[in-house]
Tab-separated table of C-alpha atoms in Angstrom:
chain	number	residue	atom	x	y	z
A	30	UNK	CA	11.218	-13.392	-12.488
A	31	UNK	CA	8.692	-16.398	-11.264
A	32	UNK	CA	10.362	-17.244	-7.963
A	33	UNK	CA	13.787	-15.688	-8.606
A	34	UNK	CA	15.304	-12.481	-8.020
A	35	UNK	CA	17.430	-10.543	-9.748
A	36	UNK	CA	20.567	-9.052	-7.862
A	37	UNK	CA	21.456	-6.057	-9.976
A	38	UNK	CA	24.792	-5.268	-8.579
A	39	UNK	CA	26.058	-8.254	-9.750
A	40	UNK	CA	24.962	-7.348	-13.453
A	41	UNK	CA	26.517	-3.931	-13.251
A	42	UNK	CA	30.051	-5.834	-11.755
A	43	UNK	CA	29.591	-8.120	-14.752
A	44	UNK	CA	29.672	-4.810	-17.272
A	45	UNK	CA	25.587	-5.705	-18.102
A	46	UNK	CA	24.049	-3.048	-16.776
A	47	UNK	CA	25.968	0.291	-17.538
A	48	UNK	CA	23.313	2.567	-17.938
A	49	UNK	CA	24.318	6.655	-17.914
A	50	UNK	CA	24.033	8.181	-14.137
A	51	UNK	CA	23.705	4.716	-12.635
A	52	UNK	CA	26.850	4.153	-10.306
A	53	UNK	CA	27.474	0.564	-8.326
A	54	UNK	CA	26.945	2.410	-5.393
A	55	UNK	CA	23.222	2.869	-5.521
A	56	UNK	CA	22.896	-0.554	-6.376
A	57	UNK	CA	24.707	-1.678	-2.679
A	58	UNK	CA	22.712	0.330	-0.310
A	59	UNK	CA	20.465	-0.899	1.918
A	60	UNK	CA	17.650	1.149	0.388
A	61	UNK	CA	16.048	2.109	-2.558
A	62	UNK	CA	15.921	5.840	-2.056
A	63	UNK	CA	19.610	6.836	-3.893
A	64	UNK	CA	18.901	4.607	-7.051
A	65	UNK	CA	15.401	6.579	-7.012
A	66	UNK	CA	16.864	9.548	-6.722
A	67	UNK	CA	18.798	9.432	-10.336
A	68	UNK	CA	15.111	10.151	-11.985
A	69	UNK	CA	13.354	8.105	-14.043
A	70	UNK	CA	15.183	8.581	-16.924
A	71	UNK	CA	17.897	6.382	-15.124
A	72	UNK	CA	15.531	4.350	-13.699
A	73	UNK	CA	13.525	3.724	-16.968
A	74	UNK	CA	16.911	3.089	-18.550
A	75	UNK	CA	17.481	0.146	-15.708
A	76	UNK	CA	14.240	-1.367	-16.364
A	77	UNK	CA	14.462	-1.669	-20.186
A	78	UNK	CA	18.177	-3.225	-19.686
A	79	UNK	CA	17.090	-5.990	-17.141
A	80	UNK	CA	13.887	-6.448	-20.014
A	81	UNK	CA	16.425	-7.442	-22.519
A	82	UNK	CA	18.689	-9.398	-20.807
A	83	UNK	CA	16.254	-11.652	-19.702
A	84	UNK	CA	14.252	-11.827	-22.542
A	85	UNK	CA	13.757	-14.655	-24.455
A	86	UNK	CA	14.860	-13.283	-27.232
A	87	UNK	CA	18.206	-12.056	-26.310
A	88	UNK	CA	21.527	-14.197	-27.057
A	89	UNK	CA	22.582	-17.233	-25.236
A	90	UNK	CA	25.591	-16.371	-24.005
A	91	UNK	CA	24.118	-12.950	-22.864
A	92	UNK	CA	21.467	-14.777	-20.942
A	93	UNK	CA	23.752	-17.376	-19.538
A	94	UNK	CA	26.512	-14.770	-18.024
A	95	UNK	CA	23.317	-12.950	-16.729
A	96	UNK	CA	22.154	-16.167	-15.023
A	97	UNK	CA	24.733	-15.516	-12.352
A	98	UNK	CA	22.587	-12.399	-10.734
A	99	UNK	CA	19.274	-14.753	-10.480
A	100	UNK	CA	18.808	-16.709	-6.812
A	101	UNK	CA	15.780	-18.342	-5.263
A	102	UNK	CA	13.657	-15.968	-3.564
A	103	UNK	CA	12.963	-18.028	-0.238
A	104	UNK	CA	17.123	-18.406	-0.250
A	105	UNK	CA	17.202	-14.061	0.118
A	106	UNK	CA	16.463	-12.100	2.926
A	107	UNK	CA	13.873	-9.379	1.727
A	108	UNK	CA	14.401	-5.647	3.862
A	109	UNK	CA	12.560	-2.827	4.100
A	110	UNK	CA	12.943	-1.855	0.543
A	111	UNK	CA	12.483	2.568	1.565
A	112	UNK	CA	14.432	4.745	4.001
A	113	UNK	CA	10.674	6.519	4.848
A	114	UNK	CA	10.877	9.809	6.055
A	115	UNK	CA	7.190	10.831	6.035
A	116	UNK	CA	4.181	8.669	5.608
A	117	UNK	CA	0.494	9.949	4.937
A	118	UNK	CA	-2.691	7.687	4.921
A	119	UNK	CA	-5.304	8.269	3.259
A	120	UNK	CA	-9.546	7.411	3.205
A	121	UNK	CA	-10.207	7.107	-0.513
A	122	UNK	CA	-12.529	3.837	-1.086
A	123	UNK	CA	-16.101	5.541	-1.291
A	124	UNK	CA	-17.266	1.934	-0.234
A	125	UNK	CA	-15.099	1.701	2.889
A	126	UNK	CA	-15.914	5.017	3.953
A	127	UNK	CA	-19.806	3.952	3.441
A	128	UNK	CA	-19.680	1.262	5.320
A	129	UNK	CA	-17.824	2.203	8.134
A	130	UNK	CA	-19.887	6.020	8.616
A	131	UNK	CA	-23.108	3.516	8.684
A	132	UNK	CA	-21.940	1.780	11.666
A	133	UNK	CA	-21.094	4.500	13.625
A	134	UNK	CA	-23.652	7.366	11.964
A	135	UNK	CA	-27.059	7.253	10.498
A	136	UNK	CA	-26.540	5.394	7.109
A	137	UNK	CA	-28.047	8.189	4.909
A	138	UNK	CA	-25.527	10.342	6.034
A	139	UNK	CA	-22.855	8.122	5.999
A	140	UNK	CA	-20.275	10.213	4.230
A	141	UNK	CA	-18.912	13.288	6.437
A	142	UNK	CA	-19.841	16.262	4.592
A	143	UNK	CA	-16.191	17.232	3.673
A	144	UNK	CA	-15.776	13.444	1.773
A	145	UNK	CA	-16.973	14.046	-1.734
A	146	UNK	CA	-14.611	16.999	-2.147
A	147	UNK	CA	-11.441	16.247	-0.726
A	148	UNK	CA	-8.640	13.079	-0.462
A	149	UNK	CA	-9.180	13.000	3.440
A	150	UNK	CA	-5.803	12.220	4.998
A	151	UNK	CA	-3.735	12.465	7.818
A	152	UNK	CA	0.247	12.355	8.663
A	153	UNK	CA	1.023	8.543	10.152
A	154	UNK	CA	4.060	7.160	11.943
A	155	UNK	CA	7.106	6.119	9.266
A	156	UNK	CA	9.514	4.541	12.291
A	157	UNK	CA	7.147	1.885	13.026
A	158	UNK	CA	6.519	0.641	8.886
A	159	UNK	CA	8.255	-2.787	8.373
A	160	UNK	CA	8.595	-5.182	5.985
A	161	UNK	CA	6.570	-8.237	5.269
A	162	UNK	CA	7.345	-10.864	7.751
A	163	UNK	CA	8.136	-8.699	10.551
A	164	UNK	CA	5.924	-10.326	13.694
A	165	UNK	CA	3.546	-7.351	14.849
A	166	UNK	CA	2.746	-7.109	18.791
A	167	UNK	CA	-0.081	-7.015	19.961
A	168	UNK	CA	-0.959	-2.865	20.949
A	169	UNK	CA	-2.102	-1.440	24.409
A	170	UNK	CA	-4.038	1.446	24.977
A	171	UNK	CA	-7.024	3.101	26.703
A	172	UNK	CA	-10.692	2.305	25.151
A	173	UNK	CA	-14.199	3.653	26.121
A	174	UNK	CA	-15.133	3.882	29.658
A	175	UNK	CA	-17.574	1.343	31.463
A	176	UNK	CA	-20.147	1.729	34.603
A	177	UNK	CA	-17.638	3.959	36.235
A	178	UNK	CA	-16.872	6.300	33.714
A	179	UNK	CA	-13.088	5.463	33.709
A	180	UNK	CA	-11.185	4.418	30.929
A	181	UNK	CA	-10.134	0.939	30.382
A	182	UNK	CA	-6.365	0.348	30.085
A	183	UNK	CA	-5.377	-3.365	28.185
A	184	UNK	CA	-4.125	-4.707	24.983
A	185	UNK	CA	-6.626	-3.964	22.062
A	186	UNK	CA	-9.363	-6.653	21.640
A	187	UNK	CA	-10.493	-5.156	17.877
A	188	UNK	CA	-7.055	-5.847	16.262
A	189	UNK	CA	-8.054	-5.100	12.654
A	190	UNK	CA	-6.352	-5.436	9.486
A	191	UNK	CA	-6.278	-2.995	6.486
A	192	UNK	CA	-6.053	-3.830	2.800
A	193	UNK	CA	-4.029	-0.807	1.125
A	194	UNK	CA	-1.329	-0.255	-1.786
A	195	UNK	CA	1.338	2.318	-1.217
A	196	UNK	CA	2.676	4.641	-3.710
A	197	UNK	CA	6.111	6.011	-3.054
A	198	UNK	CA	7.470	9.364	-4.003
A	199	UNK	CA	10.334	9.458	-6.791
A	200	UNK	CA	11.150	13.543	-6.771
A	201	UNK	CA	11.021	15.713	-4.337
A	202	UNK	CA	10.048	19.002	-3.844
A	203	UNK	CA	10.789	22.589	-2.192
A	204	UNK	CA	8.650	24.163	0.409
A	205	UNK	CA	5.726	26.134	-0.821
A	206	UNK	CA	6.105	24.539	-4.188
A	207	UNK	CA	2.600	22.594	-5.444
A	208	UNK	CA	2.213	19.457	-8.087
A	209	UNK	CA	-0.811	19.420	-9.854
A	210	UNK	CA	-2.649	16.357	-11.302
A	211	UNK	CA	-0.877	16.309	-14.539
A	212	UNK	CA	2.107	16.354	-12.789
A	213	UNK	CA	1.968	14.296	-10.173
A	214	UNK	CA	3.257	10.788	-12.190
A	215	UNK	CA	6.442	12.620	-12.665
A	216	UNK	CA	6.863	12.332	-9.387
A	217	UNK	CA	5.672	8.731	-8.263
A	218	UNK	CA	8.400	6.092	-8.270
A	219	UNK	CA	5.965	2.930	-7.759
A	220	UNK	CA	3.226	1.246	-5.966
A	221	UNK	CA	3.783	-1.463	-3.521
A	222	UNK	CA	1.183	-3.276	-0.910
A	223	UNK	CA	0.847	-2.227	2.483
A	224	UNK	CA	-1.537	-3.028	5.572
A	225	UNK	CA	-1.838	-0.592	7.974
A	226	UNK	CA	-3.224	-2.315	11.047
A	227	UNK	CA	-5.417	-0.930	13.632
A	228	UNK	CA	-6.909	-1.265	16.745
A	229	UNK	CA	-10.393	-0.621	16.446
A	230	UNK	CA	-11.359	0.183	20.056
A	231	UNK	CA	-8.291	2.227	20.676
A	232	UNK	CA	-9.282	4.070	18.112
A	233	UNK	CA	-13.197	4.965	18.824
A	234	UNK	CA	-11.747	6.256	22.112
A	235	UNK	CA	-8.890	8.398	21.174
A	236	UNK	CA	-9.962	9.194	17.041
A	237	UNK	CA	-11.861	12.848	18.117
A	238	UNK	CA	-11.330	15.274	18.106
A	239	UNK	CA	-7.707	14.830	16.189
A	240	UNK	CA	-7.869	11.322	14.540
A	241	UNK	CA	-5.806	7.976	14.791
A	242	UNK	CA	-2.922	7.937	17.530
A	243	UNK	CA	-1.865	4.698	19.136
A	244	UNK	CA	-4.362	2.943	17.356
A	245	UNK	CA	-2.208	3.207	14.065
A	246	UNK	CA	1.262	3.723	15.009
A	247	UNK	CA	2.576	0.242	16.481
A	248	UNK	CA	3.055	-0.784	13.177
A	249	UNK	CA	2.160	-1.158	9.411
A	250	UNK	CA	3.516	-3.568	7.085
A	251	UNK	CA	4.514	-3.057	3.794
A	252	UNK	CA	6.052	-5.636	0.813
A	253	UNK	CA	9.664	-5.288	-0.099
A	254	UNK	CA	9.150	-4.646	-3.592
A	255	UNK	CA	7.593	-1.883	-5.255
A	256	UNK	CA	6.801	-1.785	-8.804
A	257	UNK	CA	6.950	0.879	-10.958
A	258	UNK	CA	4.350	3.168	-12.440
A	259	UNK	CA	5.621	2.094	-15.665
A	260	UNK	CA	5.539	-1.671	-15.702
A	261	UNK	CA	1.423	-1.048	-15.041
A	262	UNK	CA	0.740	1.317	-17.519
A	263	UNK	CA	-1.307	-1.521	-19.715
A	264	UNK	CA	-3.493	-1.663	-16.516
A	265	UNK	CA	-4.387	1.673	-16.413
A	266	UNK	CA	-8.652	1.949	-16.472
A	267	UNK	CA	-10.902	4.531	-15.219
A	268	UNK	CA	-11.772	5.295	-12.042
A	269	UNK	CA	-15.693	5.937	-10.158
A	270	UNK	CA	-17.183	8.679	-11.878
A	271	UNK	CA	-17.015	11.912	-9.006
A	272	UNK	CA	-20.574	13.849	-7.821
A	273	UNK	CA	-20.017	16.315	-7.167
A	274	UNK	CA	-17.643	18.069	-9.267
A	275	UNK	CA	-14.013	18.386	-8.001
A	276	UNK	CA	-12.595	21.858	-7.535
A	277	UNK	CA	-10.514	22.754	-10.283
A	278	UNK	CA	-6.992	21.902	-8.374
A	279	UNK	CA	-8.288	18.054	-8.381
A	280	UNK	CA	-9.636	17.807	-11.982
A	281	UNK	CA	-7.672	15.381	-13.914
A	282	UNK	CA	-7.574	13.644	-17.224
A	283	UNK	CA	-6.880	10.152	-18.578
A	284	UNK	CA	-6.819	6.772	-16.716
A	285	UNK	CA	-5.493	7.470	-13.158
A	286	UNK	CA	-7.003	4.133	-11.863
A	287	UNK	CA	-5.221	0.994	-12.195
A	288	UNK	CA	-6.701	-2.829	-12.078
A	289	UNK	CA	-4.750	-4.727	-9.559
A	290	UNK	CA	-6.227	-7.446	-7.972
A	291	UNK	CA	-6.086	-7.653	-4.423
A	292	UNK	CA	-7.002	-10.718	-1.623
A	293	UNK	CA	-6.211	-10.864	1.988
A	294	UNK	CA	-5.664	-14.618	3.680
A	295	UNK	CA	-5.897	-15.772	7.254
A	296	UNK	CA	-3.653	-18.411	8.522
A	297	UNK	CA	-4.968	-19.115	11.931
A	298	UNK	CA	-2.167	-20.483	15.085
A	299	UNK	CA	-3.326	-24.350	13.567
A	300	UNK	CA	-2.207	-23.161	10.008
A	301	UNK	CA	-5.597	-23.290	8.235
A	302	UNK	CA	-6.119	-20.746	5.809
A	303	UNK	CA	-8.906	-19.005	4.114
A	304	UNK	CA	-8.676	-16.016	1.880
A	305	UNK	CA	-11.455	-13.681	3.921
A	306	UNK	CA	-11.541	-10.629	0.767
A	307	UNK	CA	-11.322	-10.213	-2.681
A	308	UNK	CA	-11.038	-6.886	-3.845
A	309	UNK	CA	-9.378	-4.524	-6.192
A	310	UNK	CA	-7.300	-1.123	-6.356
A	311	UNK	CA	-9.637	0.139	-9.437
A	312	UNK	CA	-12.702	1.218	-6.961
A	313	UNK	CA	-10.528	3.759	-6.020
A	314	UNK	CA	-12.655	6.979	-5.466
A	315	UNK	CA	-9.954	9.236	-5.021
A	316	UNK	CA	-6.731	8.700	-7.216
A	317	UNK	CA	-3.505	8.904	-6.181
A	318	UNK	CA	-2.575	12.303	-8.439
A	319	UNK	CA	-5.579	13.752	-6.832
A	320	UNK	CA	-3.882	12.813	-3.292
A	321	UNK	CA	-0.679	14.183	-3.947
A	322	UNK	CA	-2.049	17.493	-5.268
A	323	UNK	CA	-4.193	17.947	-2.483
A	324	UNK	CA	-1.484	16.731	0.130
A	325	UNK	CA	0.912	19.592	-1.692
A	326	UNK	CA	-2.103	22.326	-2.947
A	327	UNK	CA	-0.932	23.886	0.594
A	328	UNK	CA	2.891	23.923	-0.633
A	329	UNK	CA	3.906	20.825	1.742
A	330	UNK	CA	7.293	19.492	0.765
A	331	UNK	CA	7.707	15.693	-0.582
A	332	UNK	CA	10.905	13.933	-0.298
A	333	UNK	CA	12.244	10.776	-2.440
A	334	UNK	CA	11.250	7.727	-0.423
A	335	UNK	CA	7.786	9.174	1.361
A	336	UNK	CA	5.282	7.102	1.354
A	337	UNK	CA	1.167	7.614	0.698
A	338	UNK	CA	-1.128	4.831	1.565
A	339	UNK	CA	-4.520	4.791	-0.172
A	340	UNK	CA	-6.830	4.064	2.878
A	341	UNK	CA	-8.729	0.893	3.290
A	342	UNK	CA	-9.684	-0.232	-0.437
A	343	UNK	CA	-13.273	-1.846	-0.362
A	344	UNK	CA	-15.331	-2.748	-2.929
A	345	UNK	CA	-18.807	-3.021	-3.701
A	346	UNK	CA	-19.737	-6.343	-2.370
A	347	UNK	CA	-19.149	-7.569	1.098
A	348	UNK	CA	-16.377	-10.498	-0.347
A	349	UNK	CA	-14.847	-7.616	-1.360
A	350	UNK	CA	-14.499	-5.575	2.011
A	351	UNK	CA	-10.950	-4.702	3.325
A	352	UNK	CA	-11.223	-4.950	6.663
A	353	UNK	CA	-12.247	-6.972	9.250
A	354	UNK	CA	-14.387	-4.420	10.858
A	355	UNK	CA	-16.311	-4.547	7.699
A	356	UNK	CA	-16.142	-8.357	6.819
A	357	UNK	CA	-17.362	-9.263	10.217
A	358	UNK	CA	-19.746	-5.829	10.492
A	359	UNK	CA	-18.803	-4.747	13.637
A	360	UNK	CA	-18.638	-8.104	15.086
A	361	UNK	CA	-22.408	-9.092	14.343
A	362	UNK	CA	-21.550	-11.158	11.296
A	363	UNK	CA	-18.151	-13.767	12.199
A	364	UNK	CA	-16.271	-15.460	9.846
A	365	UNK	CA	-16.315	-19.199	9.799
A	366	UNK	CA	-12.316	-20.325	9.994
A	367	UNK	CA	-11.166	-23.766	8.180
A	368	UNK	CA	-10.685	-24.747	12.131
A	369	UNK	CA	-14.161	-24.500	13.534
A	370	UNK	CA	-13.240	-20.919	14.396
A	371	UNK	CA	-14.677	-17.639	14.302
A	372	UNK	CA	-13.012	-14.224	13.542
A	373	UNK	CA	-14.710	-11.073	14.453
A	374	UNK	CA	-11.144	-9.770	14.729
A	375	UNK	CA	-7.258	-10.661	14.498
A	376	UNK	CA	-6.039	-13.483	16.963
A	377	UNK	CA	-3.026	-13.636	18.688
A	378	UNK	CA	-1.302	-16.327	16.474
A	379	UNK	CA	-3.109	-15.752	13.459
A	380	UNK	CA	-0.791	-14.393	10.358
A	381	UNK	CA	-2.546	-11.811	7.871
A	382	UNK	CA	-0.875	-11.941	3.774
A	383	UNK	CA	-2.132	-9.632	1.046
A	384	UNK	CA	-1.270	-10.567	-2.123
A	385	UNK	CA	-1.937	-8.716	-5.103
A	386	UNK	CA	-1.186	-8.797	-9.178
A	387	UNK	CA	-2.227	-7.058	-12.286
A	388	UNK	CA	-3.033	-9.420	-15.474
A	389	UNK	CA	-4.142	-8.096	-19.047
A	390	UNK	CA	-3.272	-9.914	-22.382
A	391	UNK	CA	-1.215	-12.551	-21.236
A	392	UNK	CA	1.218	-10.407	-19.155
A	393	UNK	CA	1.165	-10.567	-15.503
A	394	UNK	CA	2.910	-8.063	-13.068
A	395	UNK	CA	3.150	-9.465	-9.232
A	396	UNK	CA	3.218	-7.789	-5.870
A	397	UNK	CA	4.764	-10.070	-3.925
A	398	UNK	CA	2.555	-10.666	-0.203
A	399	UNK	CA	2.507	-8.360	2.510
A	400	UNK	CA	2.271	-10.548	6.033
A	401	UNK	CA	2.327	-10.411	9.275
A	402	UNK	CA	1.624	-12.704	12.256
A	403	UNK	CA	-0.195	-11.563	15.895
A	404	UNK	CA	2.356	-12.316	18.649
């Protein structure tokens, strides 16, 4: 609530928060995954509690015993808010993909062929996720050979960040079991903001014939808090209209898009800033209950705290790009820095934040920032 948390342990100790299911246990562990785990008929039940407490309508006294759970957010530690067992990326912004299959391919056949019919994804590291804040080092690998036709060995020089929300699994399920479209809220918790860096020349080397390797797994960062699917459900909008027609297993009806606005700063070593993208989780080509019934059409088993990333999220103009390899094209076009600077790529020193919020109506839901600096 603006810049105060709420501890919600201390409301169940104070008798405010007895909700059916909900124990003080789930409340005092380390992660989210437990509390989860009681369904979202607990969880919905939380919600709607903590909404009237600190409403402005409710009583006085109510408000005031309540006021002993609130503390300054820069005065609490924020963890890894997930225990993640499995994490999946995915390659869902039509725009991104666009862009980044005309750098490397012939720009009228940008898209791969498989694209337009399918949430392309793969299986990423989930020991190496960490929270915002968390200082990310600088990876090593091999890139593409020179003269000599031997492979370069050295830390990456295409460090690149990668603007993406997160939605994390609330249910899980058995092996060989499938969720379809219409099903696949039931089992999404929340959404939360995540940047899954990447070393761009690492990856050009290593990416074929299997796909990202050490050029994805020294680390990703994520925000500590997640919000639920239900606190955006005013937000909901449409999403790109899809040509060609889905196969039947990813048709879907309703609003599965959602308008969160999304912007990615620099803060260079000297501590000058400048926000380098504006973009937004509604250009979405590929929602996220397509993803998760493609990711389970093949009976793949989900577990409570997994987490799906929904690839690089670009939009249709180039202030709305969300990465650097597309902001700076490949290196031909720089961005001018506050300092005098340029930035092709990430600098050792420099600290990326995403921040990101949905606003309709008066009402405003945050995100919180995901950061992290280049050591």
């Amino acid at each position: 609530i603006g810049d105060q948390i709420i501890d919600l342990s201390v409301l169940h100790v104070q008798e405010l928060l007895t909700v059916p299911g909900l124990t003080h246990k789930e409340l005092l562990n380390r992660y989210l995954n437990d509390f989860i785990s009681l369904g979202k008929t607990v969880t919905r039940q939380v919600r709607t509690r903590v909404m009237e407490i600190f409403s402005e309508d409710a009583d006085h006294a109510l408000r005031e015993r309540a006021a002993l759970s609130l503390a300054p957010v820069h005065e609490v530690e924020l963890l890894l808010p997930l225990r993640i067992g499995n994490y999946t990326d995915f390659y869902s912004s039509k725009e991104h993909a666009t862009n980044v299959g005309s750098m490397f391919r012939d720009p009228a056949n940008a898209l791969l062929p498989n694209w337009l019919h399918l949430p392309v994804g793969y299986h990423g590291r989930a020991s190496s996720i960490v929270v915002s804040s968390t200082p990310i080092k600088r990876p090593s690998g091999q890139t593409a050979p020179g003269e000599n036709g031997i492979p370069k060995f050295g830390p990456t020089m295409s460090l690149d960040f990668e603007l993406e929300m997160g939605f994390v699994i609330g249910k899980e399920t058995q092996l060989g079991q499938q969720v379809s479209t219409e099903e696949a809220e039931d089992y999404i918790f929340g959404l939360t903001l995540f940047n899954d860096w990447s070393a761009r020349d690492i990856q050009q080397w290593e990416y074929v014939p299997l796909g990202p390797f050490l050029a994805k797994n020294f680390a990703s960062t994520m925000s500590p808090w997640i919000v639920t699917l239900d606190a955006l459900e005013q937000f909901r909008v449409d999403g790109p209209v899809q040509s060609p027609p889905v196969l039947p297993y990813l048709l879907f009806s309703g609003k599965k898009n959602y308008d969160i606005h999304l912007k990615v700063d620099i803060t260079t070593a000297s501590g000058h800033q400048k926000t380098v993208c504006n973009s937004n989780f509604k250009y979405m080509y590929w929602n996220m209950c397509q993803q998760l019934a493609h990711h389970t059409v093949n009976g793949c088993n989900i577990q409570v705290g997994d987490l799906y990333a929904s690839g690089t999220i670009s939009g249709p103009d180039p202030s709305s790009y969300g990465s650097m390899l597309e902001l700076a094209w490949r290196g031909t076009k720089p961005i001018e820095m506050p300092d005098g600077s340029q930035r092709k790529f990430i600098q050792d020193g420099d600290t990326v934040t995403i921040r990101g919020f949905a606003e309709k109506d008066g009402v405003r839901v945050g995100f919180g920032e995901a950061a992290g600096k280049v050591v």
